[in-house]
Coordinates of C-alpha atoms and ligand atoms in Angstrom, one line a residue:
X1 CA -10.4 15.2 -9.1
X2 CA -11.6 14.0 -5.3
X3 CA -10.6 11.0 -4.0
X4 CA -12.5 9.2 -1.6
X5 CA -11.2 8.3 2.0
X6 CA -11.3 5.7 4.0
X7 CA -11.9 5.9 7.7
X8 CA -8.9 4.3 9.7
X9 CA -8.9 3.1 13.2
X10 CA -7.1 5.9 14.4
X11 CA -10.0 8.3 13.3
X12 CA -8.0 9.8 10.5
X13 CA -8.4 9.2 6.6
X14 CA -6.5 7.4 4.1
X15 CA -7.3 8.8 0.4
X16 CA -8.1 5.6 -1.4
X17 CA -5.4 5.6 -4.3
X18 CA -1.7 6.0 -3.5
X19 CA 1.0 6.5 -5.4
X20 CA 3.6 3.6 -5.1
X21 CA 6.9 3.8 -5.4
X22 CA 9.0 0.8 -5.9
X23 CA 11.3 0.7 -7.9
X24 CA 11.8 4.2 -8.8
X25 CA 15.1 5.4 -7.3
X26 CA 15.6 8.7 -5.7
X27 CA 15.8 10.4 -9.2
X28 CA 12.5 8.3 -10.7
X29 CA 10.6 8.7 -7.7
X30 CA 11.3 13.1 -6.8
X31 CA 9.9 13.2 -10.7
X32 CA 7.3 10.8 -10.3
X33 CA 6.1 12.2 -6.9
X34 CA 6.3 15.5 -8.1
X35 CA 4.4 15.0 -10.9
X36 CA 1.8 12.7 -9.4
X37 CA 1.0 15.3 -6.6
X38 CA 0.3 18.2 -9.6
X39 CA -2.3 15.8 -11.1
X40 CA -4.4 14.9 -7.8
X41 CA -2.7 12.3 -5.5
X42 CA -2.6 13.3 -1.9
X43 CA -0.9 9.7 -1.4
X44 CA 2.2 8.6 -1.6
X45 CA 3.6 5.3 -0.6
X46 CA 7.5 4.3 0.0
X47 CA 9.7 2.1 2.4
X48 CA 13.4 2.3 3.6
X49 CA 14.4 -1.4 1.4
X50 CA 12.9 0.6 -1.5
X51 CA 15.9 3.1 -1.2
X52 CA 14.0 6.2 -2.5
X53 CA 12.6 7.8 0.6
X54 CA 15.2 11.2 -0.6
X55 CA 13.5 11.3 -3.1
X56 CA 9.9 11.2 -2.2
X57 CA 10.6 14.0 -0.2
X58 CA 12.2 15.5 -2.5
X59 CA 9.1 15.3 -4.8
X60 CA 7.1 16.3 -2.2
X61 CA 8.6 19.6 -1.7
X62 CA 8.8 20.4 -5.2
X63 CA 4.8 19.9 -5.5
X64 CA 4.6 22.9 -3.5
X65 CA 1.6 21.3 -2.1
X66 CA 1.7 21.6 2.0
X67 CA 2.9 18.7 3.5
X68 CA -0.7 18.9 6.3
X69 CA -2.5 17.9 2.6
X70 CA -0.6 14.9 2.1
X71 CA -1.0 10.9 3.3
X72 CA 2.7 9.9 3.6
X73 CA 3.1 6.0 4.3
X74 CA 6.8 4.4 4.9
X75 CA 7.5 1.0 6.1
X76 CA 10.7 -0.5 7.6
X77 CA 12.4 -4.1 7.1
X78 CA 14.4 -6.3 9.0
X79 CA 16.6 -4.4 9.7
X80 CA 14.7 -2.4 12.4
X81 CA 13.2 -5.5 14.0
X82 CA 13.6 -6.0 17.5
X83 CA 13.3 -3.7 21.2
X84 CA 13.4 -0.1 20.1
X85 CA 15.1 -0.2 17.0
X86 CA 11.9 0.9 15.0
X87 CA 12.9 4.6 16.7
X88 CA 16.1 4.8 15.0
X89 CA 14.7 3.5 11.9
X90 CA 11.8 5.6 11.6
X91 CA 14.1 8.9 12.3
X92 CA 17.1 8.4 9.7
X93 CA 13.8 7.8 7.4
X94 CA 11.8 11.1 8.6
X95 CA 15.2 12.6 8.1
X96 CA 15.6 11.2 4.7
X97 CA 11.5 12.5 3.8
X98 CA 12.6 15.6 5.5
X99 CA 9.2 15.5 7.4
X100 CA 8.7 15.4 11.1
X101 CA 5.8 12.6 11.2
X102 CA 4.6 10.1 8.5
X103 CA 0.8 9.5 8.4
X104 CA 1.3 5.8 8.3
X105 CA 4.1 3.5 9.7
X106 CA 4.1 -0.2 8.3
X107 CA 6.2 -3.3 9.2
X108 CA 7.2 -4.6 6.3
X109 CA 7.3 -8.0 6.5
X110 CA 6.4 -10.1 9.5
X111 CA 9.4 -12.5 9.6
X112 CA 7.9 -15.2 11.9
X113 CA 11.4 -16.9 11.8
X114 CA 12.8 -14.1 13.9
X115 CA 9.9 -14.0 16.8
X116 CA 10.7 -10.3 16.1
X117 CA 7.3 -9.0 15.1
X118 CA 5.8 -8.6 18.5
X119 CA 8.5 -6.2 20.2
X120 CA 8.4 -4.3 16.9
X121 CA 5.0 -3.6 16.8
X122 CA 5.6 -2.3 20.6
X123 CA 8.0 0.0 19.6
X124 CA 5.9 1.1 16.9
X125 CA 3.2 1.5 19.7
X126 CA 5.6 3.8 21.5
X127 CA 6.5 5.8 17.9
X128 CA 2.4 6.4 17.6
X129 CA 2.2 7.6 21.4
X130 CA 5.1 10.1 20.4
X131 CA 3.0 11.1 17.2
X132 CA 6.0 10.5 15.1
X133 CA 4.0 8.4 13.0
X134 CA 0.2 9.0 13.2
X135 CA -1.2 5.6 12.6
X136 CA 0.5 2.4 13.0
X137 CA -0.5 -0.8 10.6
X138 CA 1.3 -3.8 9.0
X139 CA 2.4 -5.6 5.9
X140 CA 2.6 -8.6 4.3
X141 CA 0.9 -10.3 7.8
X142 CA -1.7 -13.4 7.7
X143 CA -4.3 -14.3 10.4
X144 CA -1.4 -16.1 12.8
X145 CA 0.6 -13.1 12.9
X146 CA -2.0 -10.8 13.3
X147 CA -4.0 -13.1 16.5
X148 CA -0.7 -13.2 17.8
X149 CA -0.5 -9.3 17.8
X150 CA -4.1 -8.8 19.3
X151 CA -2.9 -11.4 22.2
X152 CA 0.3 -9.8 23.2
X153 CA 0.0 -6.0 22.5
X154 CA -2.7 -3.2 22.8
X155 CA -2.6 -1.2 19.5
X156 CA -4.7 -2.8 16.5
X157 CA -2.8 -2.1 13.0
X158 CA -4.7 0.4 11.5
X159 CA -3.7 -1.5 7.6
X160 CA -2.7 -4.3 6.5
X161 CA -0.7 -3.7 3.5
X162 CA -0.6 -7.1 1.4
X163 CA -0.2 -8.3 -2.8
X164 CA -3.8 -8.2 -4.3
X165 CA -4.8 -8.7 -7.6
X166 CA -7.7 -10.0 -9.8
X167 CA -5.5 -12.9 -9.8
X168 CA -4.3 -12.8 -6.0
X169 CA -8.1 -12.4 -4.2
X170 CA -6.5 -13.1 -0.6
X171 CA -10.4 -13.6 0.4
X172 CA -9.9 -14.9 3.1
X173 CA -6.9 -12.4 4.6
X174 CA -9.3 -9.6 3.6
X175 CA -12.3 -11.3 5.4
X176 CA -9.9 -11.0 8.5
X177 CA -9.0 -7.4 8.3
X178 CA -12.6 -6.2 7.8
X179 CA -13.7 -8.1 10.9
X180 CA -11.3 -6.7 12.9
X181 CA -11.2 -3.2 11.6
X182 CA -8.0 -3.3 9.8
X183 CA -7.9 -1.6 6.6
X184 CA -6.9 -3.4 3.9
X185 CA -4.4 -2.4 0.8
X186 CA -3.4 -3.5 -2.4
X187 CA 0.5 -3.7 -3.6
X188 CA 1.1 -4.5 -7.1
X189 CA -2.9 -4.0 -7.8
X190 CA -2.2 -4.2 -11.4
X191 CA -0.3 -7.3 -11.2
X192 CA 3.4 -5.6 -10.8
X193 CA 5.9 -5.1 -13.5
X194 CA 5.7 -8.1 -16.4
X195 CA 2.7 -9.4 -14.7
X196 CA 0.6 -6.6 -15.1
X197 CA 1.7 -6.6 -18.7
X198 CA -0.1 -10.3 -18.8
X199 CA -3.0 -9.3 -16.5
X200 CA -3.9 -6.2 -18.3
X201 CA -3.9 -8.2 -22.0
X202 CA -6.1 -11.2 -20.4
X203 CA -9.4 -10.7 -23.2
X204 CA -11.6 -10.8 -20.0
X205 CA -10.1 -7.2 -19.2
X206 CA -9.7 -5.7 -22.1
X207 CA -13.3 -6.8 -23.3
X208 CA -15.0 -5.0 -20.2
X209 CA -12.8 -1.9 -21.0
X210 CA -13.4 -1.6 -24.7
X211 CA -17.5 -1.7 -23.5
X212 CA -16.8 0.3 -20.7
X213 CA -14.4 2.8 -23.0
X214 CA -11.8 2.5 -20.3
X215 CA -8.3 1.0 -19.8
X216 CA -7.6 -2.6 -18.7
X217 CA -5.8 -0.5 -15.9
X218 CA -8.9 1.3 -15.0
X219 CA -10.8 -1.6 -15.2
X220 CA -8.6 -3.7 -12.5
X221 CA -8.1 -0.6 -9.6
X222 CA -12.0 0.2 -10.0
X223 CA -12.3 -3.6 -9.1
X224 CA -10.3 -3.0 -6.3
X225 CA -11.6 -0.2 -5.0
X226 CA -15.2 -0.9 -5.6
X227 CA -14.5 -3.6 -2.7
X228 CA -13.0 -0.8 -0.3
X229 CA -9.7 -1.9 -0.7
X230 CA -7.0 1.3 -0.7
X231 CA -4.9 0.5 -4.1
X232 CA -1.6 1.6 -4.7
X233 CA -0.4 1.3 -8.5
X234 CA 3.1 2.5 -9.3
X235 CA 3.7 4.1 -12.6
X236 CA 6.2 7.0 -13.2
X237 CA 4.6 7.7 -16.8
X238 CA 2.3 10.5 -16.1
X239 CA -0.4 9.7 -18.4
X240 CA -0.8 6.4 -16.8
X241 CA -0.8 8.0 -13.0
X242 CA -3.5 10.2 -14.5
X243 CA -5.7 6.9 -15.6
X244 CA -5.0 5.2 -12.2
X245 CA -6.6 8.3 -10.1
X246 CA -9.8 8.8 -12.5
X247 CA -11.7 5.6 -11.1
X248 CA -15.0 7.3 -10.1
X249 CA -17.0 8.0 -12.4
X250 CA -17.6 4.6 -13.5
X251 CA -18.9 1.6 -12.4
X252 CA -18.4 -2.4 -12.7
X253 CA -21.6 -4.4 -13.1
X254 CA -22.4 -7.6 -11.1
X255 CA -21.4 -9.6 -14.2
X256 CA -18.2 -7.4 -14.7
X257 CA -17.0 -8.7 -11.3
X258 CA -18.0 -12.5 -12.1
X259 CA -16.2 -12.4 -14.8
X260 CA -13.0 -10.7 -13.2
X261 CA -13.5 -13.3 -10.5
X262 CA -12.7 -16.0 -13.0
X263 CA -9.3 -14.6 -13.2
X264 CA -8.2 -15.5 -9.9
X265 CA -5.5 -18.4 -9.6
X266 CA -6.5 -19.2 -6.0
X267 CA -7.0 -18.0 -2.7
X268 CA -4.2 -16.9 -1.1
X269 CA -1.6 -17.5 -3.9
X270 CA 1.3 -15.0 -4.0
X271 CA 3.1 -14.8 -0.3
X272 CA 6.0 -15.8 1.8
X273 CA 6.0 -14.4 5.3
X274 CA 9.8 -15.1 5.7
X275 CA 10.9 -13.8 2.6
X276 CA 11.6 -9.9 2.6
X277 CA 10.6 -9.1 -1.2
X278 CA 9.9 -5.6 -2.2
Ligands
A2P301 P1 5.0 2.1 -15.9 O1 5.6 2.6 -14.6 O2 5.9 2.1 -17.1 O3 3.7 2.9 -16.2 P2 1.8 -2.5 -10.0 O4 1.3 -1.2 -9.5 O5 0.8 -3.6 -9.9 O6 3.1 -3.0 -9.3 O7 2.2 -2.4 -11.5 C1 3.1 -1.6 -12.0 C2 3.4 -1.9 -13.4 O8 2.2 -1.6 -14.2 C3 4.5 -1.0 -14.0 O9 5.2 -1.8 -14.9 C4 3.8 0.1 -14.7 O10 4.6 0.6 -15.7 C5 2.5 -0.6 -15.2 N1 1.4 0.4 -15.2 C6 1.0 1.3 -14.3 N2 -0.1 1.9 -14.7 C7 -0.5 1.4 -15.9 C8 -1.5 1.7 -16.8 N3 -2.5 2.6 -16.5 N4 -1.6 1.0 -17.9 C9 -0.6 0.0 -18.2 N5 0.4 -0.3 -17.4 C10 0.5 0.4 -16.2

């Protein structure tokens, strides 16, 4: 199965499903990783605050499939805030992948309370100069943090990793990335955990899957990637991870869309930039 990519700022490629990872711990996610790689994703995405980066690598080893072939995406917490302590972060982490870059390196959360962000981001500049982590993007950011990053440092984030669903739009965040280049991505596109189990029962979804002879799952990440966002859905069943990569060879219909769009509960619903979640 091929997945599309998307062209990042850097000039690389970001396959446009990923495999997430939270919560699985280091056992969940080697198994999950491992199976997930044999059945097509070249994606996978983890953080240090998820606790399981062991095990990705671990999973990734076990796949067999070279690590040149994969898209490997981390992300580091407070924790690594501040001048230069992004470097020691992102090695113990590289260490813990057992890889010597990662594709993708995120800030997890902005934290404006701290004033940290901006002398992160420039050690994450200095970690992308190095090649230690081949493209450079954020998470979790809105418009302020972002202006503030354009005004004060030189690198643009190549993603902007934030909480999207049919019922989380985030028009206007997305409107933002796309005119600045900044790719954007979906965590929790199904809805995460007991969510999703409400999202993917709503009558609207599982009407345009029974017609479509698709899953409410399928349904929800072609909706997302249909509007060029990069989706991410976490499941460690492999049946499901299967479902979640076969999005394209179907399409959603003008209506199909205006009827999804009466599913969401506001524009930018869903975030708090000082709360570290997961
Ligand atoms: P499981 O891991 O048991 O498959 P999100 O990616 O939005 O955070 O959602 C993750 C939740 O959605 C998990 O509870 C996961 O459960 C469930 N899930 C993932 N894929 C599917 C699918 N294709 N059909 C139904 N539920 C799914």
């Amino acid at each position: 199965m091929s997945i599309p990519a998307i062209p990042l700022n850097t000039g690389a490629a970001i396959p446009q499903v990923g495999l997430g990872t939270w919560p699985l711990d280091d056992a969940e996610a080697a198994n999950a990783v491992a199976a997930g790689i044999g059945l097509g994703y070249r994606h996978l995405d983890t953080a240090t605050r998820y606790g399981n980066e062991t095990g990705v690598g671990e999973g990734i080893r076990r796949s067999g499939v070279p690590r040149g072939e994969l898209f490997v995406t981390t992300k580091l917490d407070g924790e690594f805030q501040g001048d230069d302590r992004a470097i020691g972060g992102l090695r113990a982490a590289l260490d813990r992948l057992g890889t010597d870059y990662v594709d993708l390196l995120l800030i997890h959360w902005p934290l404006p309370a701290r004033d940290q962000y901006v002398s992160t981001w420039r050690t994450f500049e200095k970690l992308h100069a190095d090649g230690l982590a081949r493209a450079i993007g954020v998470s979790n950011f809105t418009p302020a943090h972002l202006d503030r990053l354009a005004a004060e440092t030189s690198v643009v984030p190549a993603v902007n990793q934030i909480q999207i669903s049919p019922a989380i739009v985030r028009l206007a965040q997305r409107a933002y990335d796309e005119a600045h280049g900044i790719v954007t991505q979906s965590w929790s596109p199904l809805g995460g955990g007991s969510g999703a189990r409400a999202l993917l029962a709503d009558p609207v979804l599982t009407g345009i899957a029974d017609r479509l002879d698709r899953t409410p799952a399928q349904v929800v990440l072609r909706w997302h990637v249909q509007q060029g966002l990069v989706v991410l859905p976490k499941s460690s069943d492999p049946a499901r991870m299967a479902q979640n990569l076969d999005l394209f060879s179907f399409e959603l219909a003008p209506d199909d869309l205006a009827a999804i769009a009466t599913l969401a509960e506001g524009p930018d619903a869903g975030v708090d930039s000082d709360r570290q979640g997961h």
